[in-house]
Coordinates of C-alpha atoms and ligand atoms in Angstrom, one line a residue:
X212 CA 122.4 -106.5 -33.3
X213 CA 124.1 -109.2 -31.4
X214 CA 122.0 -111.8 -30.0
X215 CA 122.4 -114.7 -27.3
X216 CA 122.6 -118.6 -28.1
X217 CA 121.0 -120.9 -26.2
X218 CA 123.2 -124.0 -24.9
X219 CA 121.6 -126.1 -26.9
X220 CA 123.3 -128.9 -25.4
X221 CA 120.9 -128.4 -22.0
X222 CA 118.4 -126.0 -23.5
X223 CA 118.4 -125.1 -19.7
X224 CA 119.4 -121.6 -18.3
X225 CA 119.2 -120.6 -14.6
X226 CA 117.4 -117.5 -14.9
X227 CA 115.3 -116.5 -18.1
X228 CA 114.7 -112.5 -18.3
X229 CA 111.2 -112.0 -20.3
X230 CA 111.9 -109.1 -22.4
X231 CA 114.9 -106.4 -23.0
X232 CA 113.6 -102.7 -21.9
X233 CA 114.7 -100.8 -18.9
X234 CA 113.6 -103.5 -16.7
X235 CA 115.1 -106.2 -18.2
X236 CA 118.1 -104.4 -18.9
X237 CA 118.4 -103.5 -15.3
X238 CA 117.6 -107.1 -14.3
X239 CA 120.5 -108.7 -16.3
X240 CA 122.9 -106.4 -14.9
X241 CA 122.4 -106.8 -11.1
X242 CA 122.0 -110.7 -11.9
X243 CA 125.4 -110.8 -13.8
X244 CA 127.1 -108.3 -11.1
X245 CA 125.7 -110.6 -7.9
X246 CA 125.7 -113.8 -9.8
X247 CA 128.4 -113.6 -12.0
X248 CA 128.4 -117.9 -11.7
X249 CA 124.5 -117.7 -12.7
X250 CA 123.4 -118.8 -16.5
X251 CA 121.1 -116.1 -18.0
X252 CA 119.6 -115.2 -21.3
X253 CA 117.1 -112.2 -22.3
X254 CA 114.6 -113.3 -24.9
X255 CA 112.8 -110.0 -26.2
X256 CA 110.1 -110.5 -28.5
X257 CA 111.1 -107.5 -31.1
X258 CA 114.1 -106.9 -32.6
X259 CA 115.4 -104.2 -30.6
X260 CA 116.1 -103.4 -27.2
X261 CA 114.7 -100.4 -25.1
X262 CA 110.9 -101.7 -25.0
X263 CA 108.8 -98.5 -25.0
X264 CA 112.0 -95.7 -25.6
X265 CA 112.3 -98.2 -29.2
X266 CA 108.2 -98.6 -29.9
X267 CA 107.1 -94.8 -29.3
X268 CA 108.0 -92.7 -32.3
X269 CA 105.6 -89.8 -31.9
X270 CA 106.6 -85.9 -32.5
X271 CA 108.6 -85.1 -29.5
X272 CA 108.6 -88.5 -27.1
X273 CA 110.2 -87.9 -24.3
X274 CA 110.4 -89.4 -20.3
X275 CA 108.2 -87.3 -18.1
X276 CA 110.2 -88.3 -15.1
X277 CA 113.9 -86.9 -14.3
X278 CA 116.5 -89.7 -15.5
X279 CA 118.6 -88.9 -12.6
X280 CA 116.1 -91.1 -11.3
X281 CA 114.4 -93.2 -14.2
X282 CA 118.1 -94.0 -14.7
X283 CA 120.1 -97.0 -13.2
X284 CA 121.3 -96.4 -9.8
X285 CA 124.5 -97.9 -11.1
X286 CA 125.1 -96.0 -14.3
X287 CA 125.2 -91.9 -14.2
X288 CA 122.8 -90.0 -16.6
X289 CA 125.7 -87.6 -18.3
X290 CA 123.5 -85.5 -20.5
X291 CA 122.5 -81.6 -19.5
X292 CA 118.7 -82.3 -20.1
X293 CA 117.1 -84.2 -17.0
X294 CA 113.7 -84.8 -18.9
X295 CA 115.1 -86.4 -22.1
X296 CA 114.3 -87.2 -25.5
X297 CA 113.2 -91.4 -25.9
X298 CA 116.3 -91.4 -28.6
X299 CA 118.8 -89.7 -25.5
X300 CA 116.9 -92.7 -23.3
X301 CA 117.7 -95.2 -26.2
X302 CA 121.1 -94.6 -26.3
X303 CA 121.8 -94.3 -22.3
X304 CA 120.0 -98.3 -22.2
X305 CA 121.9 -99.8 -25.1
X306 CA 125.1 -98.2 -24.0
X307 CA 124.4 -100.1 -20.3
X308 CA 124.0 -103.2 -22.3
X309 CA 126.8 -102.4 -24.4
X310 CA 129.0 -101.9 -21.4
X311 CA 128.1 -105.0 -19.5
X312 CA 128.0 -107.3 -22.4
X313 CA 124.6 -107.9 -21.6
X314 CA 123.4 -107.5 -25.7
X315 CA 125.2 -110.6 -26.2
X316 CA 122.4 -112.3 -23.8
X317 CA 119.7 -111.3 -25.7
X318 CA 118.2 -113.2 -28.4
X319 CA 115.8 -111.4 -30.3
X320 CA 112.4 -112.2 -32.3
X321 CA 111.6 -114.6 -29.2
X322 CA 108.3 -114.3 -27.8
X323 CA 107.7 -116.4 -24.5
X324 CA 104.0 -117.7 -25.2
X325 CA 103.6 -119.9 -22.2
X326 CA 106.0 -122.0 -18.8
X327 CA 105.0 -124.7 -17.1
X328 CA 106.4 -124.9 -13.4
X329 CA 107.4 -128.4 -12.7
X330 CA 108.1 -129.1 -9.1
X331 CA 109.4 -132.2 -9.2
X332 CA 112.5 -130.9 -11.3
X333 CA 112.1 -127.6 -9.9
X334 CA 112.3 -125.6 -13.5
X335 CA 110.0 -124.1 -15.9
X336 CA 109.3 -125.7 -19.4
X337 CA 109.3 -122.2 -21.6
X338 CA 107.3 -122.1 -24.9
X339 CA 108.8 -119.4 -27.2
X340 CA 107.3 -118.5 -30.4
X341 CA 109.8 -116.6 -33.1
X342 CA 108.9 -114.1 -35.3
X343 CA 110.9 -114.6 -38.6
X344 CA 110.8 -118.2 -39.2
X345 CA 107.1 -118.6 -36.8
X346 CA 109.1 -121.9 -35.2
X347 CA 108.1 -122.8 -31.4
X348 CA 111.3 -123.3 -29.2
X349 CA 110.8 -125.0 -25.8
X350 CA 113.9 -124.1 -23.0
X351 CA 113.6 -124.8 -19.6
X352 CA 115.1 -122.3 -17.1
X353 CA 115.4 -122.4 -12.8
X354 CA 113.7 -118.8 -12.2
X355 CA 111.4 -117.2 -14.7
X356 CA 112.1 -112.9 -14.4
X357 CA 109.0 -111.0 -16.4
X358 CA 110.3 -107.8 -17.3
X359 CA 107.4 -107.9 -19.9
X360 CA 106.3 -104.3 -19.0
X361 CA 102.6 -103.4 -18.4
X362 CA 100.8 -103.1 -21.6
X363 CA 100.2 -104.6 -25.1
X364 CA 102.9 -103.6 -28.0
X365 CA 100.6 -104.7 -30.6
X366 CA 98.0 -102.8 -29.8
X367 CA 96.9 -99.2 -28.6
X368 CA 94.0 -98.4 -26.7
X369 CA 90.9 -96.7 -29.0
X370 CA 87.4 -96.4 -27.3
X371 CA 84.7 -96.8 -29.9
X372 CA 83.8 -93.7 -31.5
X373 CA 80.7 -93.2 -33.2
X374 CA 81.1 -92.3 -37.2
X375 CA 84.7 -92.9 -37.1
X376 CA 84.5 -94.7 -40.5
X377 CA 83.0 -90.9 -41.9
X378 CA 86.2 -89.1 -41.5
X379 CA 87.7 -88.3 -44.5
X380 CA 91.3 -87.5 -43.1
X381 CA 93.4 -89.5 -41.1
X382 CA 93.1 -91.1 -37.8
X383 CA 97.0 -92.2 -36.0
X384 CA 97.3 -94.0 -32.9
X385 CA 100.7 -92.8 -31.3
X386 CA 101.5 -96.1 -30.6
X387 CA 101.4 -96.8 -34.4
X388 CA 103.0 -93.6 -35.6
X389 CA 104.1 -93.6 -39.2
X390 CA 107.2 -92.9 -39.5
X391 CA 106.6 -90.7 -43.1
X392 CA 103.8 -89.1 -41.6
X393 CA 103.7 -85.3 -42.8
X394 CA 101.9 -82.9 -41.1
X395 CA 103.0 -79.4 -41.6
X396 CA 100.3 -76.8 -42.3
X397 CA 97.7 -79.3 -41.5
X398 CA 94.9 -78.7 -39.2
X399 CA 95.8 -81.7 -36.2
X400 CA 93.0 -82.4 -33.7
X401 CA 94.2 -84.7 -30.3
X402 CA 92.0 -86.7 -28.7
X403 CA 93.3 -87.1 -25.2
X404 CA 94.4 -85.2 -21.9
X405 CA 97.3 -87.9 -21.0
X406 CA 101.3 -88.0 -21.2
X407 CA 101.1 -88.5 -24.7
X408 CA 98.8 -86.3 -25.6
X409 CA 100.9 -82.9 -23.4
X410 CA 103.6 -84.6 -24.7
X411 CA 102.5 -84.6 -28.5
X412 CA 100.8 -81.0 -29.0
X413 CA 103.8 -78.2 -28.3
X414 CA 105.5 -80.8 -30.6
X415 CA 103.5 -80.8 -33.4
X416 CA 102.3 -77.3 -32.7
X417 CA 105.6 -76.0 -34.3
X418 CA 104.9 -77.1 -37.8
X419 CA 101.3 -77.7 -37.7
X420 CA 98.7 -74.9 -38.8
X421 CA 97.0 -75.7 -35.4
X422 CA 96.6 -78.2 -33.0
X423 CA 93.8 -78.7 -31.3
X424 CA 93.8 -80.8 -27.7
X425 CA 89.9 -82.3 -27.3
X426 CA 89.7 -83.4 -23.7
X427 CA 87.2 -85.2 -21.9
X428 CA 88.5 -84.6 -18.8
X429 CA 91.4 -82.2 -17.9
X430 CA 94.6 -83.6 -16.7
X431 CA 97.0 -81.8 -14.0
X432 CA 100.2 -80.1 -16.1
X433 CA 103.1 -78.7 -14.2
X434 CA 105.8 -76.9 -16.0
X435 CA 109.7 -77.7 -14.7
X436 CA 112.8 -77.0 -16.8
X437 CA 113.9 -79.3 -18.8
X438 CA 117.6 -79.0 -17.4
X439 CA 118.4 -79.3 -13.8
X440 CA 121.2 -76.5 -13.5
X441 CA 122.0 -78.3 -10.0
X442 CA 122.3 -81.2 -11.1
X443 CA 124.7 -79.9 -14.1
X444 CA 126.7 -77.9 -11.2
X445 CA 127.0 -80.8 -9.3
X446 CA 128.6 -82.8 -12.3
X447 CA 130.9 -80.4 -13.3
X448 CA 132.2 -79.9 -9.5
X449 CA 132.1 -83.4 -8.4
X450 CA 132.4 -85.6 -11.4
X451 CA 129.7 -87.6 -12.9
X452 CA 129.5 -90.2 -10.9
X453 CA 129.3 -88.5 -7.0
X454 CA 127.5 -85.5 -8.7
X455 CA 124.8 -88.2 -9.8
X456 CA 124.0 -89.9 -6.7
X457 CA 123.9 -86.6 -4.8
X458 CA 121.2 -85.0 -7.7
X459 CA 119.3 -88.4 -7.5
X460 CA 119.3 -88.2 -3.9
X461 CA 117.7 -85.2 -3.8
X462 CA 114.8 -85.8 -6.4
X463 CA 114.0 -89.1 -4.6
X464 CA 113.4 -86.9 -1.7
X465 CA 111.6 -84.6 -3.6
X466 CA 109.2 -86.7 -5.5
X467 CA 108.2 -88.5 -2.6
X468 CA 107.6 -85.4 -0.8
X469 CA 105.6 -84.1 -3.5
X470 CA 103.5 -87.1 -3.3
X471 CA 103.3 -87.0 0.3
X472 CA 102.1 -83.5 0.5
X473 CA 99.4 -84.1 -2.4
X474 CA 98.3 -87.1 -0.5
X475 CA 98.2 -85.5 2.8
X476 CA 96.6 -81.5 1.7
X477 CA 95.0 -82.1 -1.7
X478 CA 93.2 -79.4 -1.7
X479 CA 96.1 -76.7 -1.1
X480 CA 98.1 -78.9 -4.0
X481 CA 95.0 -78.9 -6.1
X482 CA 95.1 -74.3 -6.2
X483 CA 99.3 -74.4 -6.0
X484 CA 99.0 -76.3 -9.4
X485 CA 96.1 -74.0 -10.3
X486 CA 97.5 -71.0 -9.6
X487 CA 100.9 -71.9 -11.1
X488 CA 99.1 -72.7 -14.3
X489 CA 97.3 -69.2 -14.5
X490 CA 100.1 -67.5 -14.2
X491 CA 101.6 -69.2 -17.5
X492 CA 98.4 -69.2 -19.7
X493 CA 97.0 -65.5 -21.7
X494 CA 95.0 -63.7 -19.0
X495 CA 91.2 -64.0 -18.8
X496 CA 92.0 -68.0 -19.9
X497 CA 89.4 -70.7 -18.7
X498 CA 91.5 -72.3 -16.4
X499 CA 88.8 -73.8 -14.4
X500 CA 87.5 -75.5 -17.3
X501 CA 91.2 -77.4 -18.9
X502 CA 93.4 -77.6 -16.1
X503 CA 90.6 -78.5 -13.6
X504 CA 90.9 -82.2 -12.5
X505 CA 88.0 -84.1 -10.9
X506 CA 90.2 -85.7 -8.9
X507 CA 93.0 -85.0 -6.5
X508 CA 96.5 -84.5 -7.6
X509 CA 99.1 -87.7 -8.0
X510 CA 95.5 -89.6 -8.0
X511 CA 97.1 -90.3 -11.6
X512 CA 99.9 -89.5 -12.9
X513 CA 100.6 -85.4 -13.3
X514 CA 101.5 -84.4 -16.6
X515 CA 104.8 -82.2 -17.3
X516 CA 105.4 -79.4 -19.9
X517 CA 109.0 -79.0 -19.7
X518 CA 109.9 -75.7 -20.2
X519 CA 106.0 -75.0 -20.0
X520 CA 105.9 -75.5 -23.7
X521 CA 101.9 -76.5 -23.8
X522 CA 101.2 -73.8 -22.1
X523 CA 103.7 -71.6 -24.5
X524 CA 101.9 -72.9 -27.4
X525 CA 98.5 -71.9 -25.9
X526 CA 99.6 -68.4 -25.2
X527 CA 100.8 -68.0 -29.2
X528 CA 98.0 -69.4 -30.5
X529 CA 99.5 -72.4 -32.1
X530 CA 97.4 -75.0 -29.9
X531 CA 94.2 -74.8 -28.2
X532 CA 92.1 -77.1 -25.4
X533 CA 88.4 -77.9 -25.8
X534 CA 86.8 -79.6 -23.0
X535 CA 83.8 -81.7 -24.5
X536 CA 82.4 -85.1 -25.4
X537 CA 82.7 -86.7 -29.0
X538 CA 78.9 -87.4 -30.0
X539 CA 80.1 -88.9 -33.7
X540 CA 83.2 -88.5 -35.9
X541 CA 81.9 -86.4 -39.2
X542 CA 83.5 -86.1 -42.7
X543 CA 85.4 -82.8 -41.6
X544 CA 86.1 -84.3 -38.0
X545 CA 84.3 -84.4 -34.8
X546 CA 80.8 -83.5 -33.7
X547 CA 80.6 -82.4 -30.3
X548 CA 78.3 -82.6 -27.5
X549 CA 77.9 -78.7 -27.1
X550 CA 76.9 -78.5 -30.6
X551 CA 80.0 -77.4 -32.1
X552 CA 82.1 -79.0 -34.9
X553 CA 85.9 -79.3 -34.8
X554 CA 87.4 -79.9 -38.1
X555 CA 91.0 -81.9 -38.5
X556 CA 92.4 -82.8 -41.6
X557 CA 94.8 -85.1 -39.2
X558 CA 93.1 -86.6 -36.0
X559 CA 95.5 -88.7 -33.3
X560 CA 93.8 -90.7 -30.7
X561 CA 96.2 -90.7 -27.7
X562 CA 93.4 -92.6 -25.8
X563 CA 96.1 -94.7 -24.0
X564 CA 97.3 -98.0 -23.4
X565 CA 96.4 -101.6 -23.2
X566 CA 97.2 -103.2 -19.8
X567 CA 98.8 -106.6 -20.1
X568 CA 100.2 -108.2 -17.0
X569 CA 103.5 -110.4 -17.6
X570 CA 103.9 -110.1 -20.8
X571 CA 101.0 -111.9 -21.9
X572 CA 102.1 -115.4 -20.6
X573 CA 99.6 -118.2 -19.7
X574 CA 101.4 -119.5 -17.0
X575 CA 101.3 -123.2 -15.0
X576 CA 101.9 -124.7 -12.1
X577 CA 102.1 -128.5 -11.8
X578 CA 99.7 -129.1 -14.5
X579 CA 97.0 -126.4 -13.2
X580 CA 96.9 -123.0 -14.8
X581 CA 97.5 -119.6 -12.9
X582 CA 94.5 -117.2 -13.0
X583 CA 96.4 -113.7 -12.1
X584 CA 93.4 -112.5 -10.3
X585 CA 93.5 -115.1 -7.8
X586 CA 96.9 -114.6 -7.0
X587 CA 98.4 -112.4 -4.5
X588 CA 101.6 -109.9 -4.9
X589 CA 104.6 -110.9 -2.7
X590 CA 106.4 -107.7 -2.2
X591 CA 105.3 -106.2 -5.1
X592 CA 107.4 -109.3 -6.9
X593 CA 106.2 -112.3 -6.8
X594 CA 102.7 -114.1 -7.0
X595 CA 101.4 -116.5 -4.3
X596 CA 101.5 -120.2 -5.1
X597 CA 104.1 -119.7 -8.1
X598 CA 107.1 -120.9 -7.4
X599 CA 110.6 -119.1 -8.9
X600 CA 108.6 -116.7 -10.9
X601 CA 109.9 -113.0 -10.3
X602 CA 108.4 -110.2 -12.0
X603 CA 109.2 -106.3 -12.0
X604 CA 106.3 -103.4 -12.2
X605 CA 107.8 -100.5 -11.2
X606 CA 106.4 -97.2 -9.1
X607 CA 103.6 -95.1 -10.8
X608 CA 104.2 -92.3 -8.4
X609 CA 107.8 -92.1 -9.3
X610 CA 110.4 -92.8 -11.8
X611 CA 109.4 -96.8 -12.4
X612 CA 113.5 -97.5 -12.3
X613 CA 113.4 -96.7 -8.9
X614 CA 111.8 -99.5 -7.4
X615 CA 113.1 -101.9 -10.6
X616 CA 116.6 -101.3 -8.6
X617 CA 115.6 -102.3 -5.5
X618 CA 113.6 -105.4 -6.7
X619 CA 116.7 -106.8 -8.5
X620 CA 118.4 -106.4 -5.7
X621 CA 116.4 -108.2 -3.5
X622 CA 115.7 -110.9 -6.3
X623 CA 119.8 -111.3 -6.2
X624 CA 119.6 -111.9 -2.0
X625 CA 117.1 -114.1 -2.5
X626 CA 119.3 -116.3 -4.9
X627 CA 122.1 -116.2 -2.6
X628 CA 119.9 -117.2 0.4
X629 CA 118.8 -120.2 -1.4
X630 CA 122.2 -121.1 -2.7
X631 CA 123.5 -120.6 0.9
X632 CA 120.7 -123.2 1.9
X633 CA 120.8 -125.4 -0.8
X634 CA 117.2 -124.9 -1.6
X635 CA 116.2 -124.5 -5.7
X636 CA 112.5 -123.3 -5.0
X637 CA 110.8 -120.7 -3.2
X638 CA 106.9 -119.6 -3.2
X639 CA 105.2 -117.6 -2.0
X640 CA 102.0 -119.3 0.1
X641 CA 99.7 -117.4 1.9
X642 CA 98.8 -117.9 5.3
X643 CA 95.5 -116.3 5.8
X644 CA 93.2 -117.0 2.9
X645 CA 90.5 -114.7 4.6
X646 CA 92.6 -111.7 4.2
X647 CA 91.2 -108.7 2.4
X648 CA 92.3 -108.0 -1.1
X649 CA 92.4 -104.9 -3.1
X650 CA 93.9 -103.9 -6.5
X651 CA 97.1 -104.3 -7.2
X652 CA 98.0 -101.1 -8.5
X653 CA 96.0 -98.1 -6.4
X654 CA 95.9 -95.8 -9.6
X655 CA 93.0 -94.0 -11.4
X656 CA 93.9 -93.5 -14.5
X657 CA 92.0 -94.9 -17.1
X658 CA 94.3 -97.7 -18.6
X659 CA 94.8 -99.3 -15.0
X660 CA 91.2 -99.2 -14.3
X661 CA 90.3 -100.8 -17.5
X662 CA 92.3 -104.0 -16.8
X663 CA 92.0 -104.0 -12.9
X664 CA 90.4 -107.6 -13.2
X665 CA 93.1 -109.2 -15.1
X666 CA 95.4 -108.7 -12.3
X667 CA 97.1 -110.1 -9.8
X668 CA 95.7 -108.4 -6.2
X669 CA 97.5 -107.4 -3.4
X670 CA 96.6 -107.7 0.7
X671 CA 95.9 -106.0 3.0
X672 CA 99.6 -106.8 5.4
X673 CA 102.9 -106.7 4.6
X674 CA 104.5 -109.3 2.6
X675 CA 101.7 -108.7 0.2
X676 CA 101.3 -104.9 0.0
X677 CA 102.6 -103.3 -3.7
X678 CA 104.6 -100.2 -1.7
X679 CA 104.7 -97.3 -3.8
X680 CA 107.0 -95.5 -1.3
X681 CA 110.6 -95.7 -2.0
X682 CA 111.4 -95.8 1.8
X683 CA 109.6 -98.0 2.8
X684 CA 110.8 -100.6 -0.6
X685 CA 114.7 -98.9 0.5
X686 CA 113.5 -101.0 4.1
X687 CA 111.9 -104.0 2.9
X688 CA 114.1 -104.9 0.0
X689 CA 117.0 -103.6 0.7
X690 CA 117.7 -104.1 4.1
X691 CA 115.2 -106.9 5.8
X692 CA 116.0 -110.4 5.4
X693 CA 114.7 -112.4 2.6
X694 CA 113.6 -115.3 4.9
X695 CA 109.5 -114.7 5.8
X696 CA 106.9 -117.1 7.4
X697 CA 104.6 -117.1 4.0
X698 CA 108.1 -117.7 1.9
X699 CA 108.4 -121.1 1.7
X700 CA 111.4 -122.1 0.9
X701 CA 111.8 -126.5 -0.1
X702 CA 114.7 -129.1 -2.3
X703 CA 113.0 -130.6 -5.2
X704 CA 112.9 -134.7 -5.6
X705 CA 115.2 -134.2 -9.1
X706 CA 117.8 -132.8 -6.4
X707 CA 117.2 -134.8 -3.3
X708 CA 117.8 -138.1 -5.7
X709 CA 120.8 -136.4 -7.2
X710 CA 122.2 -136.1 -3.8
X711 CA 121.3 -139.7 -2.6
X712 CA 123.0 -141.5 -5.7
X713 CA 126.5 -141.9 -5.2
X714 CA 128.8 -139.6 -7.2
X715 CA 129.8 -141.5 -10.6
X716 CA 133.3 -142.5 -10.6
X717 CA 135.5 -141.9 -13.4
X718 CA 138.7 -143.9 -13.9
Ligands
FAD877 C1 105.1 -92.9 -23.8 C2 105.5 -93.4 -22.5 C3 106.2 -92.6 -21.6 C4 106.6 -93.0 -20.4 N1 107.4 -92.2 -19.6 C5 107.7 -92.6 -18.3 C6 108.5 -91.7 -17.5 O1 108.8 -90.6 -17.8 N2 108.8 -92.2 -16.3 C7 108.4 -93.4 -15.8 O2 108.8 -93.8 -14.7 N3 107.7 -94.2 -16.6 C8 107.4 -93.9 -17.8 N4 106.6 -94.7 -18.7 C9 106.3 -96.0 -18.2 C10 107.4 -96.9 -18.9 O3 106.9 -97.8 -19.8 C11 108.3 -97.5 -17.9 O4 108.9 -96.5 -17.1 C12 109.5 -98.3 -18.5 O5 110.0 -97.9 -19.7 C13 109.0 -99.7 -18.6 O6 110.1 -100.5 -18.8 P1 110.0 -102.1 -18.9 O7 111.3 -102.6 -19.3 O8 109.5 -102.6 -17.6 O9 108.8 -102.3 -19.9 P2 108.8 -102.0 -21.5 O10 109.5 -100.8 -21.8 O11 107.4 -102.1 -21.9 O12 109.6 -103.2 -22.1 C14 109.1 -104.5 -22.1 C15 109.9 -105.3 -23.1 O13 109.4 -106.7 -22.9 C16 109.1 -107.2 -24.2 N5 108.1 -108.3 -24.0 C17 106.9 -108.2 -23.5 N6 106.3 -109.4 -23.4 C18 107.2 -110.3 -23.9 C19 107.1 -111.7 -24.1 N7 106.0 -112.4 -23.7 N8 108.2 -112.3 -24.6 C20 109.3 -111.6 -24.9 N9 109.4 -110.3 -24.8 C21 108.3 -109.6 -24.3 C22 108.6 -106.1 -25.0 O14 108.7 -106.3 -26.4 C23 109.5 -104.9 -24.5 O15 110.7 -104.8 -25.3 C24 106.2 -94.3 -19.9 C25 105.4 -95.1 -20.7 C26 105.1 -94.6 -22.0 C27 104.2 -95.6 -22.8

């Protein structure tokens, strides 16, 4: 793979993308198409672009969400299946790259470790750490753009379980799959109720002798075909690119009126779902019992079986859901809290994620460390009292793209506002230090919950809600003015004494 060189005469670029998956991706393009003047380079800690579509190799990964609208706004998704295959998504991001030249921006095996926010010479000193040779690069850059994603690559998340040592088969993180990993005839027990784990089962549950989904407590599943055949009609009559934004359109509508009507009637979403399910599973199935959340649906994210193939490979006897607590792991597998045994010659713990916020980077600010907690979203994409620092967390109610769009494009109007002003730094400073804070991210699931304290928080007001309505993001980044009261927008010395010496003279 190609990969980006650093001026090496300056070290210096104008805006530094943290990492090269969708979001990054996504960020380099707008940048380059609104900016086309700008200096940019993408350092990506791995060796390959496409973030989690590249690190996820488990039996059957694939998106959850439609990619008419996981997908760029700017690029049509061509292929017949609207929930698609991570190797489909793959190829759809490093074609974007491919397209815009942005690979050639990337330089690979570069972790950034650390930036330190001068304001005096309005940049950021960048520590990178890289992977093959170990070196520590420094760069500097004007704007520092974390598209770092949410969570830890080296890492999965595994609670402790008691007795784990005991089992004699063996245990695979799907974040860690291995890539030789054989499992036909064998006896496969899940651990886990998530994405993954819905995700995981109908796909092993083809070669598997049986795959068993242990739950501790039951997720909401809807099944949707895997093609949209409107979608596909559209294409064909309209071409690919008008037939895209009219399908992606629609399922922008419809997603938010989904969530909007689970919001609003919970209850009558909670027995649609319920009912919807029965009808797919054998008859005289305990569907109180798996597909019974304790909480209300879009509380956390709903699960899809495209096709319905979990529920397919229920009713055919290839997989099965117990509802239980783990009391210890045993030689033969697990030891339940009902009493009964499950044995697993194979036992995959899709327990979830690790939460890391911006990519792991200690960041600094004038000398003094930023503590995430005590800072304060700026529409969902910046953090009060750090200057030029952009970051992009997308929706967990929708396709994540969605709002990654709309941030970039308001991160471009924001450049062009301060270019049009001649200002280099802007930050966010908040006006009321008595306002009420909550959680950035107003989620349940288990992953976000875990690492609530490690994040940055958001307010109570706009600028610093984190939206999760596209609408209302179309409004505020889209179409309002980038100029705010708590935006504070100020010329650094370095650039005020650059003005005030008189131009040098060549003869
Ligand atoms: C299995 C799975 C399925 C999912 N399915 C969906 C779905 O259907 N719909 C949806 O909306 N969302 C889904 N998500 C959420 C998904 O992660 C996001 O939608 C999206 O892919 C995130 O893209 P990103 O570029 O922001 O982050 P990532 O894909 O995580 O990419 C971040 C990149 O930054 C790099 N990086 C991180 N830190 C550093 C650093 N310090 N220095 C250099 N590089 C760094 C990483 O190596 C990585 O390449 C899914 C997540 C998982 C795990």
């Amino acid at each position: 793979m190609s990969s980006a060189s650093l001026d090496t005469t300056s070290g210096h670029v104008d805006v530094l993308i943290v990492g090269a998956g969708v979001s990054g991706i996504g960020a380099a393009y707008y940048l380059q198409r609104e900016h086309p003047q700008r200096s940019f380079m993408i350092l990506e800690a791995r060796e390959a672009t496409g973030g989690t579509w590249d690190l996820f190799r488990f039996p059957g990964i694939r998106s959850d969400s439609d990619l008419h609208t996981f997908g760029y706004e700017f690029k049509p998704w061509r292929d017949e299946h609207a929930i698609a295959s991570a190797d489909k998504i793959l190829a759809y991001l490093r074609e974007t790259a491919a397209e815009h030249g942005i690979d050639r921006k990337i330089r690979f095996g570069s972790k950034v470790v650390s930036a330190s926010w001068s304001s005096q010479d309005a940049r950021w000193t960048v520590e990178v750490d890289h992977a093959g040779t170990g070196e520590r690069m420094t760069l500097t850059c004007s704007w520092l753009f974390c598209a770092g994603g949410y969570y830890r690559y080296d890492e999965g998340f595994t609670p402790r379980f008691e007795g784990r040592e005991r089992f004699r088969g063996l245990i695979i993180h799907p974040q860690h799959w291995p890539a030789d990993l054989d499992y036909t005839g064998q006896r496969v027990l899940v651990i886990g109720s998530g994405a993954t784990a819905v995700t995981l089962i109908p796909a092993m549950a083809d070669t598997a002798a049986h795959v068993t989904m242990l739950q501790r407590t039951p997720s909401y599943v809807m099944a949707m075909p895997s093609k949209d055949k409107l979608a596909n009609r559209l294409r064909a009559l309209l071409g690919d690119d008008r037939g895209y934004a009219i399908t992606r359109r629609k399922n922008i509508i419809q997603q938010q009126a989904i969530w909007r009507f689970c919001q609003k009637y919970p209850k009558a979403a909670r027995r649609i779902i319920r009912n919807l399910n029965a009808k797919m599973l054998p008859a005289g199935y305990p569907v109180d019992e798996h597909f019974n959340p304790p909480y209300n649906p879009w509380d956390q994210r709903l699960c899809l079986a495209p096709n319905g193939d979990l529920f397919k490979a229920i009713r055919d006897g290839r997989a099965s859901i117990v509802t239980d607590r783990i009391v210890t792991f045993t030689e033969q597998g697990v030891l339940l809290e009902s009493g009964r045994e499950l044995e697993a010659d194979i036992i995959v713990t899709a327990t979830g994620l690790n939460v890391q916020a911006m990519g792991g980077m200690s960041l600094t600010v004038d000398g003094r460390p930023v503590s995430l907690p005590d800072t304060i979203a700026f529409k969902g994409m910046m953090l009060s009292g750090v200057p030029n620092f952009a970051y992009a967390i997308g929706y967990t109610n929708s396709s994540w793209t969605l709002k990654i769009g709309l941030l970039c494009e308001h991160f471009c109007r924001l450049l062009a506002y301060m270019d049009a002003h001649g200002y280099d730094t802007a930050r966010p400073e908040l006006a009321d230090p008595d306002m009420p804070t909550r959680p950035l991210l107003n989620f349940a699931a288990g992953y976000v919950q875990r690492a609530i304290a490690q994040l940055p928080r958001q307010g109570d007001r706009a600028p610093w809600l984190t939206s999760m309505s596209y609408a209302g993001d179309v409004r505020l980044l889209r179409r309002l003015p980038v100029e705010d009261p708590e935006l504070r927008f100020s010329h650094s010395q370095a650039r005020e004494q650059a003005a005030a010496e008189p131009a040098e003279v060549v003869a």
